[in-house]
Short mmCIF file of C-alpha atoms in Angstrom, two decimals:
data_model
loop_
_atom_site.label_atom_id
_atom_site.label_comp_id
_atom_site.label_asym_id
_atom_site.label_seq_id
_atom_site.Cartn_x
_atom_site.Cartn_y
_atom_site.Cartn_z
CA GLY O 1 15.10 -3.15 -0.11
CA ALA O 2 13.06 -1.46 2.88
CA VAL O 3 12.57 -2.44 5.57
CA VAL O 4 9.14 -1.18 7.55
CA SER O 5 8.00 -2.25 10.84
CA GLN O 6 4.21 -2.25 12.87
CA HIS O 7 4.12 -2.61 15.94
CA PRO O 8 2.10 -4.62 18.24
CA SER O 9 1.06 -7.08 14.78
CA ARG O 10 -2.41 -7.79 16.84
CA VAL O 11 -3.69 -6.17 19.92
CA ILE O 12 -6.81 -7.30 21.13
CA CYS O 13 -8.93 -4.61 23.44
CA LYS O 14 -11.94 -3.84 24.97
CA SER O 15 -14.16 -1.14 24.46
CA GLY O 16 -13.11 2.34 25.12
CA THR O 17 -9.61 1.71 26.28
CA SER O 18 -6.96 2.76 23.75
CA VAL O 19 -3.54 1.08 21.53
CA LYS O 20 -1.55 2.78 19.80
CA ILE O 21 0.62 1.22 17.44
CA GLU O 22 3.17 2.13 16.37
CA CYS O 23 5.52 2.14 12.54
CA ARG O 24 9.31 2.39 11.49
CA SER O 25 11.79 2.86 9.29
CA LEU O 26 14.11 0.24 9.85
CA ASP O 27 16.85 1.30 6.99
CA PHE O 28 15.78 4.19 5.85
CA GLN O 29 14.53 8.16 6.84
CA ALA O 30 11.17 8.49 5.30
CA THR O 31 10.16 11.55 4.68
CA THR O 32 6.46 11.20 4.66
CA MET O 33 4.51 8.07 5.93
CA PHE O 34 1.01 7.11 5.93
CA TRP O 35 -1.65 5.86 8.01
CA TYR O 36 -4.17 3.32 6.25
CA ARG O 37 -7.20 1.37 7.10
CA GLN O 38 -8.30 -1.99 5.36
CA PHE O 39 -11.89 -3.65 6.46
CA PRO O 40 -12.27 -7.66 4.85
CA LYS O 41 -12.08 -8.48 2.04
CA LYS O 42 -11.81 -4.64 0.42
CA SER O 43 -9.11 -3.16 -0.26
CA LEU O 44 -6.72 -0.51 1.37
CA MET O 45 -8.08 3.09 2.32
CA LEU O 46 -6.47 5.91 3.14
CA MET O 47 -6.09 7.32 6.26
CA ALA O 48 -4.14 9.56 6.85
CA THR O 49 -0.53 11.56 5.72
CA SER O 50 1.55 12.11 8.38
CA ASN O 51 5.26 14.55 7.89
CA GLU O 52 7.63 14.46 10.65
CA GLY O 53 7.56 17.35 13.22
CA SER O 54 4.12 18.71 11.09
CA LYS O 55 0.29 17.71 11.80
CA ALA O 56 -0.66 15.08 10.05
CA THR O 57 -3.62 15.93 6.76
CA TYR O 58 -6.48 13.55 7.85
CA GLU O 59 -8.94 12.33 4.66
CA GLN O 60 -11.95 12.97 4.33
CA GLY O 61 -14.79 11.51 6.88
CA VAL O 62 -12.04 10.18 9.60
CA GLU O 63 -11.83 11.79 12.99
CA LYS O 64 -8.91 13.55 13.61
CA ASP O 65 -9.08 13.64 17.23
CA LYS O 66 -10.22 9.77 17.49
CA PHE O 67 -7.45 9.17 15.32
CA LEU O 68 -4.29 10.58 16.50
CA ILE O 69 -0.76 10.40 14.93
CA ASN O 70 2.24 11.74 16.45
CA HIS O 71 5.30 11.56 13.49
CA ALA O 72 7.57 12.58 15.91
CA SER O 73 11.11 11.53 14.02
CA LEU O 74 12.58 10.62 10.51
CA THR O 75 11.88 7.55 10.77
CA LEU O 76 9.65 6.38 13.68
CA SER O 77 5.28 7.63 13.72
CA THR O 78 2.52 6.10 15.39
CA LEU O 79 -1.29 5.75 15.45
CA THR O 80 -2.83 5.95 18.78
CA VAL O 81 -6.86 4.84 18.35
CA THR O 82 -8.32 6.82 20.78
CA SER O 83 -11.60 5.27 23.19
CA ALA O 84 -11.45 2.24 20.60
CA HIS O 85 -15.18 0.42 19.86
CA PRO O 86 -15.95 -2.55 18.17
CA GLU O 87 -16.21 -0.57 14.64
CA ASP O 88 -12.66 0.41 14.60
CA SER O 89 -11.52 -3.71 14.87
CA SER O 90 -9.51 -3.21 10.76
CA PHE O 91 -5.99 -4.30 9.53
CA TYR O 92 -3.98 -0.87 10.36
CA ILE O 93 -0.92 -0.52 7.88
CA CYS O 94 1.20 1.84 7.18
CA SER O 95 3.41 2.89 4.71
CA ALA O 96 6.74 4.95 4.53
CA GLU O 97 9.07 7.49 1.61
CA GLY O 98 12.71 8.09 1.75
CA LEU O 99 14.16 11.20 2.15
CA ALA O 100 17.04 10.84 0.32
CA GLY O 101 18.65 7.98 -2.20
CA HIS O 102 16.09 5.85 -4.25
CA HIS O 103 13.60 4.87 -1.65
CA THR O 104 12.07 9.07 -2.33
CA ASP O 105 10.11 7.91 -5.02
CA THR O 106 8.35 4.42 -3.78
CA GLN O 107 6.34 3.71 -0.64
CA TYR O 108 6.91 0.95 1.08
CA PHE O 109 4.88 -1.43 4.14
CA GLY O 110 4.48 -2.33 7.22
CA PRO O 111 2.94 -5.71 8.06
CA GLY O 112 0.08 -4.66 9.11
CA THR O 113 -1.08 -4.25 12.24
CA ARG O 114 -5.25 -6.67 13.63
CA LEU O 115 -6.80 -5.47 16.41
CA THR O 116 -10.39 -6.54 17.65
CA VAL O 117 -11.99 -3.84 20.33
CA LEU O 118 -14.17 -6.49 22.47
CA ASP J 1 -11.05 7.37 -6.06
CA ALA J 2 -9.24 5.10 -8.18
CA LYS J 3 -8.01 5.95 -10.84
CA THR J 4 -7.56 2.30 -12.69
CA THR J 5 -9.79 -0.18 -14.04
CA GLN J 6 -8.44 -4.07 -13.24
CA PRO J 7 -10.13 -7.57 -13.73
CA PRO J 8 -10.95 -7.87 -10.15
CA SER J 9 -9.28 -11.65 -10.92
CA MET J 10 -7.63 -14.02 -13.52
CA ASP J 11 -6.20 -17.83 -13.19
CA CYS J 12 -2.80 -18.79 -13.96
CA ALA J 13 -1.10 -21.57 -14.21
CA GLU J 14 2.44 -23.04 -12.09
CA GLY J 15 5.84 -21.54 -14.38
CA ARG J 16 3.02 -20.38 -16.54
CA ALA J 17 4.02 -16.07 -17.38
CA ALA J 18 0.56 -13.73 -15.57
CA ASN J 19 -0.17 -11.48 -17.60
CA LEU J 20 -2.16 -8.32 -15.61
CA PRO J 21 -3.45 -5.59 -16.67
CA CYS J 22 -4.67 -2.22 -16.27
CA ASN J 23 -6.07 0.72 -17.39
CA HIS J 24 -5.87 3.77 -16.95
CA SER J 25 -6.62 6.11 -19.81
CA THR J 26 -7.23 9.43 -18.24
CA ILE J 27 -3.57 9.42 -16.15
CA SER J 28 -1.76 12.85 -15.91
CA GLY J 29 1.51 13.43 -17.78
CA ASN J 30 4.15 13.18 -14.91
CA GLU J 31 1.91 10.39 -13.04
CA TYR J 32 3.36 7.67 -12.90
CA VAL J 33 2.36 3.69 -12.64
CA TYR J 34 3.06 1.33 -9.45
CA TRP J 35 2.09 -2.64 -9.05
CA TYR J 36 2.22 -3.45 -5.27
CA ARG J 37 0.56 -7.07 -5.05
CA GLN J 38 -0.73 -8.23 -1.73
CA ILE J 39 -0.92 -11.17 -0.32
CA HIS J 40 -3.40 -12.45 2.99
CA SER J 41 -3.39 -10.80 6.16
CA GLN J 42 0.27 -8.97 5.35
CA GLY J 43 1.39 -5.28 3.92
CA PRO J 44 1.62 -4.22 0.49
CA GLN J 45 4.95 -6.03 -1.19
CA TYR J 46 6.12 -3.07 -3.90
CA ILE J 47 6.54 -4.84 -7.15
CA ILE J 48 7.42 -2.26 -10.37
CA HIS J 49 6.86 1.32 -11.24
CA GLY J 50 7.77 3.12 -14.06
CA LEU J 51 6.48 5.96 -16.29
CA LYS J 52 7.36 5.61 -19.56
CA ASN J 53 9.14 3.10 -20.45
CA ASN J 54 9.31 -0.34 -20.06
CA GLU J 55 11.28 -1.35 -17.24
CA THR J 56 12.10 -4.91 -15.93
CA ASN J 57 13.27 -5.93 -12.21
CA GLU J 58 14.04 -9.40 -10.45
CA MET J 59 10.80 -9.90 -9.94
CA ALA J 60 8.06 -8.58 -12.84
CA SER J 61 8.26 -7.35 -15.84
CA LEU J 62 6.13 -3.31 -16.28
CA ILE J 63 4.99 -3.00 -19.92
CA ILE J 64 3.42 0.59 -20.62
CA THR J 65 1.62 1.40 -24.30
CA GLU J 66 3.21 4.22 -25.60
CA ASP J 67 -0.15 6.91 -25.08
CA ARG J 68 0.48 5.39 -21.53
CA LYS J 69 -3.55 4.99 -21.32
CA SER J 70 -3.32 0.38 -20.62
CA SER J 71 0.03 -1.03 -19.25
CA THR J 72 0.69 -4.72 -18.37
CA LEU J 73 2.27 -6.32 -15.59
CA ILE J 74 4.46 -9.64 -16.79
CA LEU J 75 5.53 -11.96 -13.49
CA PRO J 76 7.30 -14.17 -16.38
CA HIS J 77 7.07 -17.58 -14.42
CA ALA J 78 4.76 -18.10 -11.77
CA THR J 79 4.93 -20.34 -8.69
CA LEU J 80 1.78 -20.91 -6.34
CA ARG J 81 3.58 -17.67 -3.89
CA ASP J 82 2.50 -15.82 -7.00
CA THR J 83 -0.75 -16.30 -5.51
CA ALA J 84 -1.85 -12.39 -4.41
CA VAL J 85 -4.06 -8.62 -5.23
CA TYR J 86 -2.37 -6.57 -7.40
CA TYR J 87 -3.07 -3.55 -7.75
CA CYS J 88 -2.22 -0.74 -10.56
CA ILE J 89 -2.40 2.53 -9.16
CA VAL J 90 -1.39 5.82 -10.77
CA ARG J 91 0.14 8.07 -8.76
CA VAL J 92 2.23 11.91 -8.98
CA GLY J 93 5.32 11.63 -8.41
CA ASN J 94 7.57 12.04 -4.94
CA ASN J 95 5.87 11.64 -1.07
CA ASN J 96 2.65 11.98 -2.67
CA ASP J 97 -0.62 9.31 -1.45
CA MET J 98 -1.08 6.34 -3.34
CA ARG J 99 -5.07 5.27 -3.92
CA PHE J 100 -6.19 1.46 -4.09
CA GLY J 101 -8.59 0.29 -6.34
CA ALA J 102 -9.95 -3.29 -5.80
CA GLY J 103 -7.63 -4.98 -7.51
CA THR J 104 -6.41 -8.12 -9.37
CA ARG J 105 -7.08 -12.07 -7.51
CA LEU J 106 -3.90 -12.92 -8.87
CA THR J 107 -3.73 -17.70 -8.48
CA VAL J 108 -1.83 -19.83 -9.42
CA LYS J 109 -2.47 -23.17 -9.97
CA PRO J 110 -0.99 -26.45 -10.05
#
């Protein structure tokens, strides 16, 4: 199967600092990567869609200057939460969809990153 | 907004089949039905997807009605490890986004 990793798995930071989360497709090349956020006991909410080498497309209500997304290669996308505040504390999950082969029509999800902002 | 409707919760006895329904009455002809599940504090796990025909893999079976307005995910022999939130999602083709609804919380009981 297709494997997607995220790093770190959990992070605690002080208010005002920036945090970078990495999402990697380990055994396939990902044309598109997606970033989601999930609050406790809630469903996943799509934040943005990123295609390799182009700017991310953000969902309505998601601040692009606060949540910086970079999709520099076909196996790596990063989400940077800038000037984090306690209300940004959440579970951040990425997913990736493949370039060719049987990974083209299925999104595979990473294990998630739990961010806690003090 | 999610285009699917699922019961909020279901119980199933261990070893029995779990049948999880999903309504998608406004599905378009080019939209697929996907099923994922999420175990607490983990990322969603892909289970199965289909367009018109019934599908089966090592994890589950997907039964789609002829009019495609509803589907059922079947876990043939549920185990305690199948306890999770199950999401039914419809989406168009490749590399398009997925919208998650509230899902069904399945509890498998011994």
